[in-house]
mmCIF file of C-alpha atoms and ligand atoms in Angstrom:
data_model
loop_
_atom_site.group_PDB
_atom_site.id
_atom_site.type_symbol
_atom_site.label_atom_id
_atom_site.label_comp_id
_atom_site.label_asym_id
_atom_site.label_seq_id
_atom_site.Cartn_x
_atom_site.Cartn_y
_atom_site.Cartn_z
ATOM 1 C CA MET A 1 -0.039 -0.051 0.062
ATOM 2 C CA THR A 2 1.159 3.409 -0.753
ATOM 3 C CA ALA A 3 0.951 6.234 1.954
ATOM 4 C CA ILE A 4 -1.961 8.533 1.729
ATOM 5 C CA ALA A 5 -0.701 11.927 0.707
ATOM 6 C CA ILE A 6 -1.611 14.631 3.182
ATOM 7 C CA PRO A 7 -3.579 17.292 1.132
ATOM 8 C CA PRO A 8 -1.544 20.735 1.287
ATOM 9 C CA LEU A 9 -2.873 23.897 2.640
ATOM 10 C CA THR A 10 -4.670 26.223 0.236
ATOM 11 C CA LYS A 11 -4.794 29.787 0.260
ATOM 12 C CA ASP A 12 -7.657 30.068 2.742
ATOM 13 C CA LEU A 13 -6.442 27.372 5.091
ATOM 14 C CA VAL A 14 -4.029 29.476 7.479
ATOM 15 C CA ARG A 15 -2.453 26.714 9.387
ATOM 16 C CA VAL A 16 -2.909 23.049 10.590
ATOM 17 C CA LEU A 17 -4.182 23.415 14.123
ATOM 18 C CA ILE A 18 -4.296 19.633 15.122
ATOM 19 C CA ASP A 19 -2.562 17.112 12.845
ATOM 20 C CA ALA A 20 -3.888 13.784 11.914
ATOM 21 C CA ASP A 21 -1.662 11.749 14.379
ATOM 22 C CA THR A 22 -2.566 14.038 17.362
ATOM 23 C CA ILE A 23 -6.508 13.665 16.418
ATOM 24 C CA GLN A 24 -5.990 9.751 16.352
ATOM 25 C CA ARG A 25 -4.318 9.629 19.616
ATOM 26 C CA ARG A 26 -7.011 11.725 21.442
ATOM 27 C CA VAL A 27 -9.614 9.755 19.779
ATOM 28 C CA ASP A 28 -8.084 6.652 21.355
ATOM 29 C CA GLU A 29 -8.033 8.382 24.732
ATOM 30 C CA LEU A 30 -11.611 9.203 24.416
ATOM 31 C CA ALA A 31 -12.589 5.721 23.327
ATOM 32 C CA ARG A 32 -10.615 4.198 26.320
ATOM 33 C CA LYS A 33 -12.528 6.471 28.750
ATOM 34 C CA ILE A 34 -15.853 5.647 27.145
ATOM 35 C CA ASN A 35 -15.053 1.828 27.186
ATOM 36 C CA LYS A 36 -14.323 2.033 30.956
ATOM 37 C CA GLU A 37 -17.423 4.210 31.873
ATOM 38 C CA TYR A 38 -19.733 1.818 30.108
ATOM 39 C CA ALA A 39 -18.112 -1.432 30.717
ATOM 40 C CA GLY A 40 -20.622 -4.147 31.592
ATOM 41 C CA ILE A 41 -23.811 -2.372 30.348
ATOM 42 C CA GLU A 42 -26.326 -4.821 29.422
ATOM 43 C CA GLU A 43 -28.083 -3.121 26.574
ATOM 44 C CA SER A 44 -26.228 -1.409 23.671
ATOM 45 C CA LEU A 45 -25.151 2.240 24.077
ATOM 46 C CA ILE A 46 -26.685 4.395 21.414
ATOM 47 C CA LEU A 47 -24.288 6.713 19.833
ATOM 48 C CA VAL A 48 -26.059 9.526 18.209
ATOM 49 C CA GLY A 49 -23.953 11.436 15.623
ATOM 50 C CA VAL A 50 -24.877 14.986 14.967
ATOM 51 C CA LEU A 51 -24.881 15.276 11.098
ATOM 52 C CA LYS A 52 -23.023 16.208 9.206
ATOM 53 C CA GLY A 53 -19.953 17.266 11.129
ATOM 54 C CA SER A 54 -19.408 14.367 13.253
ATOM 55 C CA PHE A 55 -19.559 11.567 10.822
ATOM 56 C CA ILE A 56 -15.734 11.161 10.575
ATOM 57 C CA PHE A 57 -15.069 11.442 14.284
ATOM 58 C CA LEU A 58 -18.089 9.071 14.987
ATOM 59 C CA ALA A 59 -16.637 6.508 12.528
ATOM 60 C CA ASP A 60 -13.119 6.699 14.194
ATOM 61 C CA LEU A 61 -14.484 6.633 17.619
ATOM 62 C CA CYS A 62 -17.005 3.675 17.260
ATOM 63 C CA ARG A 63 -14.314 1.345 15.741
ATOM 64 C CA LYS A 64 -12.371 1.890 19.006
ATOM 65 C CA LEU A 65 -15.221 0.939 21.353
ATOM 66 C CA ASN A 66 -15.347 -2.471 22.808
ATOM 67 C CA VAL A 67 -18.623 -1.866 24.660
ATOM 68 C CA PRO A 68 -21.678 -3.028 22.680
ATOM 69 C CA HIS A 69 -23.209 -0.040 20.722
ATOM 70 C CA VAL A 70 -25.371 0.871 17.794
ATOM 71 C CA VAL A 71 -24.884 3.967 15.747
ATOM 72 C CA ASP A 72 -27.597 6.413 14.952
ATOM 73 C CA PHE A 73 -27.770 9.896 13.619
ATOM 74 C CA ILE A 74 -29.676 13.102 14.166
ATOM 75 C CA SER A 75 -29.584 16.092 11.756
ATOM 76 C CA LEU A 76 -30.014 19.758 13.182
ATOM 77 C CA SER A 77 -29.615 23.036 11.369
ATOM 78 C CA SER A 78 -28.448 26.214 13.163
ATOM 79 C CA TYR A 79 -26.403 28.173 10.661
ATOM 80 C CA GLY A 80 -27.400 27.476 7.058
ATOM 81 C CA ASN A 81 -24.419 27.505 4.835
ATOM 82 C CA SER A 82 -22.533 30.374 6.511
ATOM 83 C CA SER A 83 -20.677 30.767 10.019
ATOM 84 C CA LYS A 84 -23.274 33.214 11.548
ATOM 85 C CA ILE A 85 -24.764 32.425 14.829
ATOM 86 C CA THR A 86 -28.611 32.687 14.784
ATOM 87 C CA GLY A 87 -29.113 30.714 17.930
ATOM 88 C CA ASN A 88 -31.878 29.076 15.989
ATOM 89 C CA VAL A 89 -31.760 25.217 16.114
ATOM 90 C CA ARG A 90 -34.187 23.110 13.948
ATOM 91 C CA LEU A 91 -34.541 19.351 13.854
ATOM 92 C CA ILE A 92 -34.183 18.265 10.277
ATOM 93 C CA MET A 93 -34.023 14.545 10.868
ATOM 94 C CA ASP A 94 -34.756 12.613 13.942
ATOM 95 C CA THR A 95 -33.099 9.324 15.413
ATOM 96 C CA ARG A 96 -34.304 6.004 14.124
ATOM 97 C CA GLU A 97 -33.928 4.407 17.567
ATOM 98 C CA ASN A 98 -36.249 4.948 20.365
ATOM 99 C CA LEU A 99 -34.265 6.500 23.295
ATOM 100 C CA GLU A 100 -36.331 5.647 26.182
ATOM 101 C CA ASN A 101 -34.594 3.678 28.775
ATOM 102 C CA ARG A 102 -31.350 3.546 26.624
ATOM 103 C CA HIS A 103 -27.827 4.850 27.370
ATOM 104 C CA VAL A 104 -27.297 7.574 24.837
ATOM 105 C CA LEU A 105 -23.944 9.159 24.000
ATOM 106 C CA ILE A 106 -24.306 12.301 21.755
ATOM 107 C CA VAL A 107 -21.332 12.616 19.290
ATOM 108 C CA GLU A 108 -20.588 16.154 18.332
ATOM 109 C CA ASP A 109 -17.927 17.619 16.099
ATOM 110 C CA ILE A 110 -17.524 21.139 17.910
ATOM 111 C CA LEU A 111 -19.042 23.032 20.525
ATOM 112 C CA ASP A 112 -19.298 26.763 19.689
ATOM 113 C CA SER A 113 -22.198 28.892 21.227
ATOM 114 C CA GLY A 114 -23.571 25.828 22.794
ATOM 115 C CA TYR A 115 -27.092 26.236 21.379
ATOM 116 C CA THR A 116 -27.092 22.979 19.425
ATOM 117 C CA LEU A 117 -25.977 20.792 22.415
ATOM 118 C CA ASP A 118 -28.405 22.680 24.631
ATOM 119 C CA TYR A 119 -31.404 21.959 22.437
ATOM 120 C CA LEU A 120 -30.303 18.374 22.074
ATOM 121 C CA ARG A 121 -29.935 17.755 25.701
ATOM 122 C CA ARG A 122 -33.409 19.271 26.413
ATOM 123 C CA ASN A 123 -34.891 17.330 23.418
ATOM 124 C CA PHE A 124 -33.362 13.927 24.485
ATOM 125 C CA THR A 125 -33.984 14.398 28.239
ATOM 126 C CA ALA A 126 -37.767 14.617 27.414
ATOM 127 C CA ARG A 127 -37.472 11.111 25.975
ATOM 128 C CA ASN A 128 -36.359 9.534 29.388
ATOM 129 C CA PRO A 129 -33.119 7.866 28.391
ATOM 130 C CA ALA A 130 -31.303 5.814 30.967
ATOM 131 C CA SER A 131 -28.463 8.024 30.795
ATOM 132 C CA LEU A 132 -27.467 10.966 28.508
ATOM 133 C CA LYS A 133 -23.913 12.009 28.021
ATOM 134 C CA THR A 134 -21.832 13.984 25.329
ATOM 135 C CA VAL A 135 -18.525 13.586 23.557
ATOM 136 C CA VAL A 136 -17.289 16.691 21.698
ATOM 137 C CA LEU A 137 -14.233 16.651 19.611
ATOM 138 C CA LEU A 138 -13.650 20.375 19.678
ATOM 139 C CA ASP A 139 -14.591 23.035 22.142
ATOM 140 C CA LYS A 140 -14.339 26.903 21.582
ATOM 141 C CA PRO A 141 -14.987 27.911 25.096
ATOM 142 C CA GLU A 142 -14.615 31.835 24.323
ATOM 143 C CA ARG A 143 -17.431 31.626 22.083
ATOM 144 C CA ARG A 144 -20.044 29.995 24.691
ATOM 145 C CA LYS A 145 -23.384 31.788 24.993
ATOM 146 C CA ILE A 146 -25.299 29.101 26.915
ATOM 147 C CA ASP A 147 -23.896 26.771 29.511
ATOM 148 C CA ALA A 148 -23.280 23.390 28.102
ATOM 149 C CA GLU A 149 -22.647 20.146 30.187
ATOM 150 C CA LEU A 150 -19.714 18.100 28.464
ATOM 151 C CA ASP A 151 -18.598 14.685 29.623
ATOM 152 C CA TYR A 152 -15.813 14.132 27.090
ATOM 153 C CA VAL A 153 -13.901 16.801 25.239
ATOM 154 C CA GLY A 154 -11.149 16.150 22.623
ATOM 155 C CA PHE A 155 -9.399 19.505 22.330
ATOM 156 C CA GLN A 156 -10.041 23.050 23.407
ATOM 157 C CA ILE A 157 -9.460 25.610 20.708
ATOM 158 C CA PRO A 158 -9.244 29.261 20.256
ATOM 159 C CA ASP A 159 -11.996 31.388 18.518
ATOM 160 C CA VAL A 160 -11.213 30.540 15.037
ATOM 161 C CA TRP A 161 -13.023 28.908 12.125
ATOM 162 C CA VAL A 162 -11.884 25.319 11.692
ATOM 163 C CA VAL A 163 -12.331 22.783 8.880
ATOM 164 C CA GLY A 164 -11.405 19.326 8.248
ATOM 165 C CA TYR A 165 -12.075 15.930 9.947
ATOM 166 C CA GLY A 166 -15.778 16.245 9.096
ATOM 167 C CA LEU A 167 -15.899 19.970 9.687
ATOM 168 C CA ASP A 168 -16.884 22.228 6.671
ATOM 169 C CA TYR A 169 -17.062 25.866 5.393
ATOM 170 C CA ALA A 170 -19.988 25.749 3.018
ATOM 171 C CA GLU A 171 -19.585 22.072 2.552
ATOM 172 C CA ARG A 172 -15.996 22.177 1.708
ATOM 173 C CA TYR A 173 -12.934 20.634 3.361
ATOM 174 C CA ARG A 174 -14.704 17.916 5.373
ATOM 175 C CA THR A 175 -12.396 15.130 4.192
ATOM 176 C CA LEU A 176 -9.093 16.654 5.180
ATOM 177 C CA PRO A 177 -7.242 14.372 7.633
ATOM 178 C CA TYR A 178 -6.287 17.328 9.859
ATOM 179 C CA ILE A 179 -8.040 20.178 11.548
ATOM 180 C CA ALA A 180 -7.043 23.587 10.035
ATOM 181 C CA GLU A 181 -7.889 27.127 10.732
ATOM 182 C CA MET A 182 -9.699 28.797 7.860
ATOM 183 C CA VAL A 183 -10.055 32.323 6.846
ATOM 184 C CA PRO A 184 -12.135 32.843 3.504
ATOM 185 C CA VAL A 185 -10.235 34.568 0.874
ATOM 186 C CA THR A 186 -12.435 37.589 -0.429
ATOM 187 C CA ASP A 187 -10.442 38.602 -3.514
HETATM 188 P P1 IMP B 201 -23.350 25.800 18.410
HETATM 189 O O1 IMP B 201 -24.768 25.609 18.411
HETATM 190 O O2 IMP B 201 -23.022 27.298 18.177
HETATM 191 O O3 IMP B 201 -22.455 25.258 19.437
HETATM 192 O O4 IMP B 201 -22.674 25.371 17.089
HETATM 193 C C1 IMP B 201 -22.193 24.053 16.797
HETATM 194 C C2 IMP B 201 -22.321 23.724 15.306
HETATM 195 O O5 IMP B 201 -21.814 24.755 14.654
HETATM 196 C C3 IMP B 201 -21.339 22.646 15.279
HETATM 197 O O6 IMP B 201 -21.993 21.449 15.319
HETATM 198 C C4 IMP B 201 -20.820 22.846 13.684
HETATM 199 O O7 IMP B 201 -21.632 22.195 12.977
HETATM 200 C C5 IMP B 201 -20.907 24.362 13.599
HETATM 201 N N1 IMP B 201 -19.653 25.045 13.899
HETATM 202 C C6 IMP B 201 -19.305 25.739 14.826
HETATM 203 N N2 IMP B 201 -17.984 26.247 14.686
HETATM 204 C C7 IMP B 201 -17.465 25.714 13.753
HETATM 205 C C8 IMP B 201 -16.102 25.698 13.059
HETATM 206 O O8 IMP B 201 -15.129 26.380 13.363
HETATM 207 N N3 IMP B 201 -16.093 24.879 11.876
HETATM 208 C C9 IMP B 201 -16.974 24.325 11.291
HETATM 209 N N4 IMP B 201 -18.400 24.263 12.020
HETATM 210 C C10 IMP B 201 -18.468 24.904 13.072
HETATM 211 MG MG1 MG B 202 -22.422 19.843 14.220
#
């Protein structure tokens, strides 16, 4: 097998913030913590990935879990195609699984204002899960508008727009293996 080429930075990608190896090591650590915490559960844990940003993180994380689990998804919308905060979260697609009496772990790409996670926690709590926790790959604490309870966090990052490893800017850059800071080029 040939090595996979790392895509080079383009004009609007300012710098690599977290490289691919560092991401993988952290995902390993998060998986170990989750394995420990849910060891011995009788019914499968439900991982609920928040589309689309979490799909790569979820794919890597779930393959490192040794506790019984099923994968499900939810789709929410808060920003449209821009990076402007509206605080207006809408449910676009619900989970397939019934969450009642189940152990639920929300898998999110990034916590920014906190509105998305706050909405999800309230929405899921109303469904009476056996337990409800969250794992977030990235956290931008400076941007928080509403308190958010986080159980597992990958990395805290500064207040910059990031892309790669599932995260996008207007649907671009999701499949970069690293996380890069992006500033749109306006010329
Ligand atoms: P919140 O509701 O403000 O916490 O926003 C969370 C959502 O905004 C995330 O799930 C992402 O989809 C998106 N988001 C926030 N910051 C970034 C970023 O830097 N890059 C890509 N998406 C982001
Ligand atoms: Mg998201």
